[in-house]
PDB file of C-alpha atoms in Angstrom:
ATOM      1  CA  MET O   1     -41.551  36.737  16.510  1.00 41.00           C
ATOM      2  CA  LYS O   2     -41.483  35.155  19.962  1.00 41.00           C
ATOM      3  CA  ARG O   3     -39.591  32.196  18.486  1.00 42.00           C
ATOM      4  CA  VAL O   4     -37.092  34.369  16.854  1.00 36.00           C
ATOM      5  CA  LEU O   5     -36.480  36.279  20.241  1.00 37.00           C
ATOM      6  CA  VAL O   6     -35.859  32.954  22.071  1.00 36.00           C
ATOM      7  CA  MET O   7     -33.439  31.747  19.465  1.00 37.00           C
ATOM      8  CA  LEU O   8     -31.560  35.191  19.442  1.00 37.00           C
ATOM      9  CA  LEU O   9     -31.360  34.922  23.224  1.00 40.00           C
ATOM     10  CA  ALA O  10     -30.106  31.450  23.150  1.00 42.00           C
ATOM     11  CA  LEU O  11     -27.426  32.389  20.692  1.00 38.00           C
ATOM     12  CA  LEU O  12     -26.496  35.516  22.828  1.00 40.00           C
ATOM     13  CA  LEU O  13     -26.112  33.221  25.861  1.00 39.00           C
ATOM     14  CA  ALA O  14     -23.827  30.769  23.889  1.00 41.00           C
ATOM     15  CA  VAL O  15     -21.602  33.616  22.852  1.00 37.00           C
ATOM     16  CA  CYS O  16     -21.434  35.164  26.183  1.00 40.00           C
ATOM     17  CA  CYS O  17     -20.684  31.878  27.926  1.00 38.00           C
ATOM     18  CA  GLN O  18     -17.633  31.103  25.671  1.00 37.00           C
ATOM     19  CA  PRO O  19     -15.158  33.311  27.452  1.00 37.00           C
ATOM     20  CA  ALA O  20     -16.474  31.918  30.838  1.00 32.00           C
ATOM     21  CA  LEU O  21     -15.849  28.342  29.839  1.00 31.00           C
ATOM     22  CA  ALA O  22     -12.235  29.108  28.642  1.00 39.00           C
ATOM     23  CA  GLU O  23     -11.698  30.940  32.060  1.00 43.00           C
ATOM     24  CA  GLU O  24     -12.965  27.969  33.987  1.00 45.00           C
ATOM     25  CA  ALA O  25     -10.912  25.366  32.265  1.00 62.00           C
ATOM     26  CA  ALA O  26      -7.577  24.849  34.091  1.00 83.00           C
ATOM     27  CA  LEU O  27      -4.443  22.975  33.177  1.00 94.00           C
ATOM     28  CA  ARG O  28      -3.311  19.929  35.274  1.00 96.00           C
ATOM     29  CA  GLY O  29      -0.450  17.754  35.459  1.00 97.00           C
ATOM     30  CA  TYR O  30      -0.549  13.951  34.673  1.00 98.00           C
ATOM     31  CA  SER O  31      -3.320  11.905  36.475  1.00 96.00           C
ATOM     32  CA  ALA O  32      -3.158   8.201  36.836  1.00 96.00           C
ATOM     33  CA  SER O  33      -7.064   8.080  36.526  1.00 96.00           C
ATOM     34  CA  ASP O  34      -7.478  10.810  33.758  1.00 96.00           C
ATOM     35  CA  GLY O  35      -4.043  10.813  32.024  1.00 97.00           C
ATOM     36  CA  TYR O  36      -2.749  13.961  30.385  1.00 98.00           C
ATOM     37  CA  VAL O  37      -4.047  17.325  29.450  1.00 98.00           C
ATOM     38  CA  TYR O  38      -2.774  18.460  26.120  1.00 98.00           C
ATOM     39  CA  VAL O  39      -2.049  22.137  24.891  1.00 98.00           C
ATOM     40  CA  ALA O  40      -1.309  23.641  21.422  1.00 98.00           C
ATOM     41  CA  LEU O  41       1.174  26.466  21.424  1.00 98.00           C
ATOM     42  CA  GLY O  42       3.429  27.511  18.687  1.00 98.00           C
ATOM     43  CA  GLN O  43       3.781  25.761  15.224  1.00 98.00           C
ATOM     44  CA  TYR O  44       6.398  23.995  13.332  1.00 98.00           C
ATOM     45  CA  PRO O  45       6.690  21.798  10.054  1.00 98.00           C
ATOM     46  CA  GLN O  46       5.067  18.522  10.715  1.00 98.00           C
ATOM     47  CA  GLU O  47       3.721  17.136   7.530  1.00 97.00           C
ATOM     48  CA  ALA O  48       5.864  15.342   4.995  1.00 96.00           C
ATOM     49  CA  ASP O  49       5.536  18.258   2.576  1.00 96.00           C
ATOM     50  CA  GLY O  50       6.773  20.605   5.221  1.00 96.00           C
ATOM     51  CA  ALA O  51       3.225  21.973   6.131  1.00 98.00           C
ATOM     52  CA  VAL O  52       3.203  23.838   9.376  1.00 98.00           C
ATOM     53  CA  LEU O  53       0.939  22.650  12.231  1.00 98.00           C
ATOM     54  CA  PRO O  54       0.364  23.650  15.880  1.00 98.00           C
ATOM     55  CA  ILE O  55       2.846  21.957  18.251  1.00 98.00           C
ATOM     56  CA  VAL O  56       0.977  19.780  20.715  1.00 98.00           C
ATOM     57  CA  TRP O  57       2.328  19.417  24.181  1.00 98.00           C
ATOM     58  CA  ARG O  58       1.369  17.254  27.080  1.00 98.00           C
ATOM     59  CA  VAL O  59       1.297  18.866  30.441  1.00 98.00           C
ATOM     60  CA  LEU O  60       3.468  16.817  32.735  1.00 98.00           C
ATOM     61  CA  ALA O  61       2.975  19.018  35.904  1.00 98.00           C
ATOM     62  CA  THR O  62       1.740  22.367  37.183  1.00 97.00           C
ATOM     63  CA  GLU O  63       3.365  24.148  40.012  1.00 92.00           C
ATOM     64  CA  ASP O  64       3.993  27.682  41.208  1.00 87.00           C
ATOM     65  CA  ASP O  65       2.251  29.250  38.363  1.00 93.00           C
ATOM     66  CA  HIS O  66       4.139  27.059  35.770  1.00 97.00           C
ATOM     67  CA  ALA O  67       3.139  24.252  33.632  1.00 98.00           C
ATOM     68  CA  TYR O  68       5.814  21.670  32.649  1.00 98.00           C
ATOM     69  CA  LEU O  69       5.163  20.897  28.890  1.00 98.00           C
ATOM     70  CA  LEU O  70       6.765  18.243  26.796  1.00 98.00           C
ATOM     71  CA  SER O  71       6.138  17.982  23.110  1.00 98.00           C
ATOM     72  CA  GLU O  72       3.984  15.041  22.257  1.00 98.00           C
ATOM     73  CA  TYR O  73       6.002  14.286  19.180  1.00 98.00           C
ATOM     74  CA  ILE O  74       9.494  14.130  18.101  1.00 98.00           C
ATOM     75  CA  LEU O  75       9.864  17.153  15.826  1.00 98.00           C
ATOM     76  CA  GLN O  76      13.205  16.359  13.988  1.00 97.00           C
ATOM     77  CA  ALA O  77      16.457  14.658  14.109  1.00 98.00           C
ATOM     78  CA  HIS O  78      19.277  16.673  15.757  1.00 98.00           C
ATOM     79  CA  ARG O  79      22.628  15.885  17.282  1.00 98.00           C
ATOM     80  CA  LEU O  80      23.039  16.979  20.867  1.00 98.00           C
ATOM     81  CA  HIS O  81      26.580  18.481  20.339  1.00 98.00           C
ATOM     82  CA  ASP O  82      29.239  18.501  17.694  1.00 98.00           C
ATOM     83  CA  ASP O  83      32.124  17.955  20.149  1.00 98.00           C
ATOM     84  CA  TYR O  84      31.878  14.982  22.530  1.00 98.00           C
ATOM     85  CA  LYS O  85      35.206  16.050  24.276  1.00 98.00           C
ATOM     86  CA  ALA O  86      33.751  19.354  25.044  1.00 98.00           C
ATOM     87  CA  TRP O  87      30.686  17.852  26.567  1.00 98.00           C
ATOM     88  CA  GLU O  88      32.890  15.469  28.626  1.00 98.00           C
ATOM     89  CA  LYS O  89      35.055  18.434  29.741  1.00 98.00           C
ATOM     90  CA  SER O  90      31.908  20.509  30.674  1.00 98.00           C
ATOM     91  CA  GLY O  91      30.530  17.749  32.992  1.00 98.00           C
ATOM     92  CA  GLY O  92      27.502  17.476  30.855  1.00 98.00           C
ATOM     93  CA  ASP O  93      26.569  21.213  30.651  1.00 98.00           C
ATOM     94  CA  PHE O  94      23.497  21.423  28.445  1.00 98.00           C
ATOM     95  CA  ALA O  95      23.941  25.171  28.061  1.00 98.00           C
ATOM     96  CA  ILE O  96      27.086  24.664  25.968  1.00 98.00           C
ATOM     97  CA  THR O  97      25.558  22.309  23.553  1.00 98.00           C
ATOM     98  CA  GLU O  98      24.564  22.702  19.754  1.00 98.00           C
ATOM     99  CA  MET O  99      21.036  21.465  20.700  1.00 98.00           C
ATOM    100  CA  CYS O 100      20.581  24.246  23.479  1.00 98.00           C
ATOM    101  CA  ALA O 101      21.665  26.934  20.977  1.00 98.00           C
ATOM    102  CA  PHE O 102      19.327  25.374  18.231  1.00 98.00           C
ATOM    103  CA  LEU O 103      16.318  25.257  20.526  1.00 98.00           C
ATOM    104  CA  ASN O 104      16.598  28.779  21.759  1.00 98.00           C
ATOM    105  CA  GLY O 105      17.567  30.278  18.401  1.00 98.00           C
ATOM    106  CA  GLU O 106      16.352  28.719  15.135  1.00 98.00           C
ATOM    107  CA  PHE O 107      13.651  26.494  16.628  1.00 98.00           C
ATOM    108  CA  THR O 108      12.286  29.312  18.831  1.00 97.00           C
ATOM    109  CA  GLN O 109      12.229  31.837  16.130  1.00 97.00           C
ATOM    110  CA  THR O 110      10.569  29.458  13.762  1.00 97.00           C
ATOM    111  CA  ALA O 111       8.027  28.039  16.338  1.00 98.00           C
ATOM    112  CA  PHE O 112       6.793  31.087  18.246  1.00 98.00           C
ATOM    113  CA  THR O 113       5.232  34.397  17.499  1.00 97.00           C
ATOM    114  CA  ASP O 114       6.345  37.552  19.387  1.00 96.00           C
ATOM    115  CA  ALA O 115       3.039  37.291  21.319  1.00 95.00           C
ATOM    116  CA  GLU O 116       3.645  33.622  22.311  1.00 97.00           C
ATOM    117  CA  LEU O 117       7.219  33.868  23.329  1.00 97.00           C
ATOM    118  CA  PRO O 118       6.680  35.697  26.561  1.00 97.00           C
ATOM    119  CA  LEU O 119       4.363  32.916  27.653  1.00 98.00           C
ATOM    120  CA  LEU O 120       7.349  30.714  27.912  1.00 98.00           C
ATOM    121  CA  VAL O 121       9.441  30.976  31.178  1.00 98.00           C
ATOM    122  CA  GLU O 122      13.129  31.805  30.479  1.00 97.00           C
ATOM    123  CA  THR O 123      15.161  29.545  32.643  1.00 96.00           C
ATOM    124  CA  GLU O 124      18.335  30.738  34.224  1.00 95.00           C
ATOM    125  CA  SER O 125      20.346  27.842  32.855  1.00 95.00           C
ATOM    126  CA  TYR O 126      18.954  26.917  29.489  1.00 97.00           C
ATOM    127  CA  GLY O 127      16.777  29.508  28.029  1.00 97.00           C
ATOM    128  CA  ARG O 128      13.115  28.935  27.175  1.00 98.00           C
ATOM    129  CA  LEU O 129      13.472  25.646  25.571  1.00 98.00           C
ATOM    130  CA  PHE O 130      15.303  22.544  26.705  1.00 98.00           C
ATOM    131  CA  LEU O 131      14.996  18.836  27.120  1.00 98.00           C
ATOM    132  CA  VAL O 132      13.764  16.483  29.767  1.00 98.00           C
ATOM    133  CA  THR O 133      16.218  14.897  32.119  1.00 98.00           C
ATOM    134  CA  LYS O 134      16.816  11.196  32.661  1.00 98.00           C
ATOM    135  CA  ASP O 135      15.097  11.484  36.182  1.00 98.00           C
ATOM    136  CA  ASP O 136      12.069  13.175  34.507  1.00 98.00           C
ATOM    137  CA  LEU O 137      11.636  10.038  32.279  1.00 98.00           C
ATOM    138  CA  LYS O 138      11.657   8.010  35.490  1.00 98.00           C
ATOM    139  CA  ASN O 139       9.181  10.110  37.307  1.00 98.00           C
ATOM    140  CA  ALA O 140       6.036   8.182  37.703  1.00 98.00           C
ATOM    141  CA  SER O 141       4.150  11.594  38.763  1.00 98.00           C
ATOM    142  CA  TYR O 142       4.788  12.621  35.195  1.00 98.00           C
ATOM    143  CA  GLY O 143       3.280   9.608  33.799  1.00 98.00           C
ATOM    144  CA  PHE O 144       6.383   7.758  33.139  1.00 98.00           C
ATOM    145  CA  THR O 145       5.553   4.413  34.847  1.00 95.00           C
ATOM    146  CA  LEU O 146       6.720   1.978  32.419  1.00 96.00           C
ATOM    147  CA  ASP O 147       9.197   1.615  29.464  1.00 97.00           C
ATOM    148  CA  GLU O 148       6.306   1.857  27.027  1.00 96.00           C
ATOM    149  CA  SER O 149       5.265   5.312  28.267  1.00 97.00           C
ATOM    150  CA  ARG O 150       8.588   6.667  27.299  1.00 98.00           C
ATOM    151  CA  LYS O 151       8.155   5.867  23.637  1.00 98.00           C
ATOM    152  CA  ALA O 152       7.537   8.619  21.193  1.00 98.00           C
ATOM    153  CA  TRP O 153       7.075   8.962  17.468  1.00 98.00           C
ATOM    154  CA  GLY O 154       8.384  11.326  15.092  1.00 98.00           C
ATOM    155  CA  THR O 155       6.179  13.513  12.811  1.00 98.00           C
ATOM    156  CA  ALA O 156       5.863  12.907   9.071  1.00 97.00           C
ATOM    157  CA  TRP O 157       8.219  15.780   8.599  1.00 97.00           C
ATOM    158  CA  ALA O 158      10.858  14.414  11.059  1.00 97.00           C
ATOM    159  CA  THR O 159      10.643  11.053   9.362  1.00 97.00           C
ATOM    160  CA  ARG O 160      10.313  12.027   5.754  1.00 95.00           C
ATOM    161  CA  PRO O 161      12.816  10.301   3.300  1.00 93.00           C
ATOM    162  CA  ASN O 162      16.013  12.189   2.727  1.00 90.00           C
ATOM    163  CA  ALA O 163      18.040  12.154  -0.635  1.00 87.00           C
ATOM    164  CA  LYS O 164      18.920   8.586   0.224  1.00 87.00           C
ATOM    165  CA  GLY O 165      15.553   7.372   0.675  1.00 89.00           C
ATOM    166  CA  GLN O 166      15.916   7.022   4.367  1.00 88.00           C
ATOM    167  CA  SER O 167      14.610   9.004   7.338  1.00 94.00           C
ATOM    168  CA  ASP O 168      17.157  11.429   9.129  1.00 96.00           C
ATOM    169  CA  LEU O 169      15.461  10.367  12.297  1.00 98.00           C
ATOM    170  CA  PHE O 170      16.236   6.729  13.331  1.00 97.00           C
ATOM    171  CA  ILE O 171      13.151   4.660  13.412  1.00 97.00           C
ATOM    172  CA  TYR O 172      12.986   1.258  15.291  1.00 96.00           C
ATOM    173  CA  ARG O 173      11.361  -1.642  13.283  1.00 86.00           C
ATOM    174  CA  SER O 174       7.792  -2.235  13.248  1.00 79.00           C
ATOM    175  CA  ALA O 175       7.887  -5.059  15.758  1.00 75.00           C
ATOM    176  CA  ARG O 176       9.139  -2.509  18.080  1.00 75.00           C
ATOM    177  CA  GLY O 177       6.441  -0.002  17.225  1.00 79.00           C
ATOM    178  CA  ASN O 178       8.056   2.337  14.598  1.00 91.00           C
ATOM    179  CA  HIS O 179       8.884   4.703  17.455  1.00 97.00           C
ATOM    180  CA  SER O 180      12.092   6.722  17.491  1.00 98.00           C
ATOM    181  CA  PRO O 181      14.811   7.429  20.211  1.00 98.00           C
ATOM    182  CA  TYR O 182      15.108  10.890  21.695  1.00 98.00           C
ATOM    183  CA  TRP O 183      17.608  12.795  23.774  1.00 98.00           C
ATOM    184  CA  THR O 184      17.649  13.887  27.435  1.00 98.00           C
ATOM    185  CA  LEU O 185      19.877  16.733  28.648  1.00 98.00           C
ATOM    186  CA  THR O 186      21.700  14.193  31.111  1.00 98.00           C
ATOM    187  CA  GLN O 187      24.992  13.076  30.699  1.00 98.00           C
ATOM    188  CA  SER O 188      25.636   9.343  30.880  1.00 98.00           C
ATOM    189  CA  THR O 189      27.531   8.269  33.956  1.00 97.00           C
ATOM    190  CA  THR O 190      28.680   5.082  32.015  1.00 97.00           C
ATOM    191  CA  ASN O 191      30.241   7.055  29.086  1.00 98.00           C
ATOM    192  CA  PRO O 192      30.780  10.899  29.787  1.00 98.00           C
ATOM    193  CA  GLN O 193      31.097  11.559  26.135  1.00 98.00           C
ATOM    194  CA  ALA O 194      27.414  10.343  25.757  1.00 98.00           C
ATOM    195  CA  ALA O 195      24.023  11.625  26.884  1.00 98.00           C
ATOM    196  CA  CYS O 196      21.069   9.609  28.051  1.00 98.00           C
ATOM    197  CA  CYS O 197      18.370   8.837  25.739  1.00 98.00           C
ATOM    198  CA  THR O 198      15.430   6.316  25.022  1.00 98.00           C
ATOM    199  CA  LYS O 199      15.979   3.008  23.430  1.00 97.00           C
ATOM    200  CA  ALA O 200      14.051   0.347  21.470  1.00 96.00           C
ATOM    201  CA  LYS O 201      11.789  -0.793  24.429  1.00 95.00           C
ATOM    202  CA  GLY O 202      11.175   2.605  25.849  1.00 97.00           C
ATOM    203  CA  ASN O 203      14.093   1.981  28.432  1.00 97.00           C
ATOM    204  CA  ILE O 204      16.837   4.557  28.891  1.00 98.00           C
ATOM    205  CA  GLY O 205      20.292   4.047  27.684  1.00 98.00           C
ATOM    206  CA  TYR O 206      22.919   6.440  26.149  1.00 98.00           C
ATOM    207  CA  ILE O 207      24.564   7.349  23.032  1.00 98.00           C
ATOM    208  CA  ASN O 208      27.457   9.549  21.916  1.00 98.00           C
ATOM    209  CA  VAL O 209      26.281  13.213  21.639  1.00 98.00           C
ATOM    210  CA  ILE O 210      27.585  13.587  18.066  1.00 98.00           C
ATOM    211  CA  THR O 211      24.875  11.193  16.870  1.00 98.00           C
ATOM    212  CA  VAL O 212      22.728  12.730  14.111  1.00 98.00           C
ATOM    213  CA  ASP O 213      19.823  10.656  13.842  1.00 98.00           C
ATOM    214  CA  GLU O 214      18.565  10.888  17.456  1.00 98.00           C
ATOM    215  CA  GLY O 215      15.338  12.884  18.090  1.00 98.00           C
ATOM    216  CA  CYS O 216      14.589  16.224  19.375  1.00 98.00           C
ATOM    217  CA  ARG O 217      11.672  16.367  21.659  1.00 98.00           C
ATOM    218  CA  PRO O 218      11.480  19.879  23.298  1.00 98.00           C
ATOM    219  CA  ALA O 219      10.374  20.850  26.655  1.00 98.00           C
ATOM    220  CA  CYS O 220       9.443  24.213  28.236  1.00 98.00           C
ATOM    221  CA  TYR O 221       7.586  25.916  31.065  1.00 98.00           C
ATOM    222  CA  LEU O 222       4.428  27.847  30.453  1.00 98.00           C
ATOM    223  CA  ASP O 223       3.858  30.822  32.542  1.00 98.00           C
ATOM    224  CA  LEU O 224       0.265  30.295  33.803  1.00 97.00           C
ATOM    225  CA  SER O 225       0.147  33.960  35.238  1.00 96.00           C
ATOM    226  CA  LEU O 226       0.347  35.202  31.797  1.00 97.00           C
ATOM    227  CA  ALA O 227      -1.415  32.451  29.680  1.00 97.00           C
ATOM    228  CA  VAL O 228      -5.133  31.886  29.243  1.00 96.00           C
ATOM    229  CA  ILE O 229      -6.973  28.966  27.605  1.00 97.00           C
ATOM    230  CA  THR O 230      -8.759  30.269  24.478  1.00 96.00           C
ATOM    231  CA  GLY O 231     -10.319  27.076  23.094  1.00 97.00           C
ATOM    232  CA  GLY O 232     -10.154  23.347  22.810  1.00 98.00           C
ATOM    233  CA  SER O 233     -11.077  20.641  25.301  1.00 97.00           C
ATOM    234  CA  GLY O 234      -7.686  19.556  26.526  1.00 98.00           C
ATOM    235  CA  THR O 235      -7.627  16.112  24.691  1.00 98.00           C
ATOM    236  CA  LEU O 236      -4.946  15.014  22.344  1.00 98.00           C
ATOM    237  CA  ASP O 237      -7.280  15.389  19.378  1.00 98.00           C
ATOM    238  CA  ASP O 238      -8.526  18.656  20.602  1.00 98.00           C
ATOM    239  CA  PRO O 239      -5.884  20.377  22.842  1.00 98.00           C
ATOM    240  CA  TYR O 240      -6.359  23.469  24.634  1.00 98.00           C
ATOM    241  CA  THR O 241      -5.382  26.571  22.703  1.00 98.00           C
ATOM    242  CA  ILE O 242      -3.379  29.111  24.595  1.00 97.00           C
ATOM    243  CA  GLY O 243      -3.279  32.819  24.292  1.00 96.00           C
ATOM    244  CA  ALA O 244      -1.901  35.832  26.394  1.00 95.00           C
ATOM    245  CA  LYS O 245      -4.106  37.401  29.099  1.00 91.00           C
ATOM    246  CA  GLU O 246      -5.173  40.812  28.442  1.00 81.00           C
ATOM    247  CA  ALA O 247      -3.569  43.587  30.581  1.00 64.00           C
ATOM    248  CA  GLU O 248      -5.951  44.499  33.348  1.00 56.00           C
TER     249      GLU O 248
END
């Protein structure tokens, strides 16, 4: 009987400690010594057969109760805008683009539940979902210290063969690492009808905004005043899971 009581007490303590562990865990930005912390929030088709999986985000930085998140993977191919002249005329206003409308419309409705959506900060200019800037991809404090660090890979869904047997998302050859290019929201200063994007070596170049096989790698801000860690360890293989804090 004594042994049973000891086991029951140990089990009770383990259960009671679970919320405390979640509360003690904290998000942080990139660290040169420890790398990134990862979170899972929302879900999206990612397997070749369209199976839905949690979206994994890397935490670039935390500041003022916000965590700046970038999708770890390119989730699909999508042009930035359907009218390069309109993009040029706007001076590179991401808010007018097809991509901005997609991210804050179809993508958001597919990826997030009604309970998750309020956890994302709605920016004044672009809504809840947007893209990183060219300067972000040059920011060493976000972990982008080398060209190699900017490379990203498409999910199996993003790179699945289309009717022509080719991927809708452009894929660099295996000699380059089989990664794919992805958009930023920054207008090119060399060609105002283009936007900045990653290239074969992970360097930053540009391409016309009507290009359809460029990658969509979303970014967002997580409201830390509303969010709580509910599980996971924060690694890429076991990202923190995020939920909403209970009202006090």
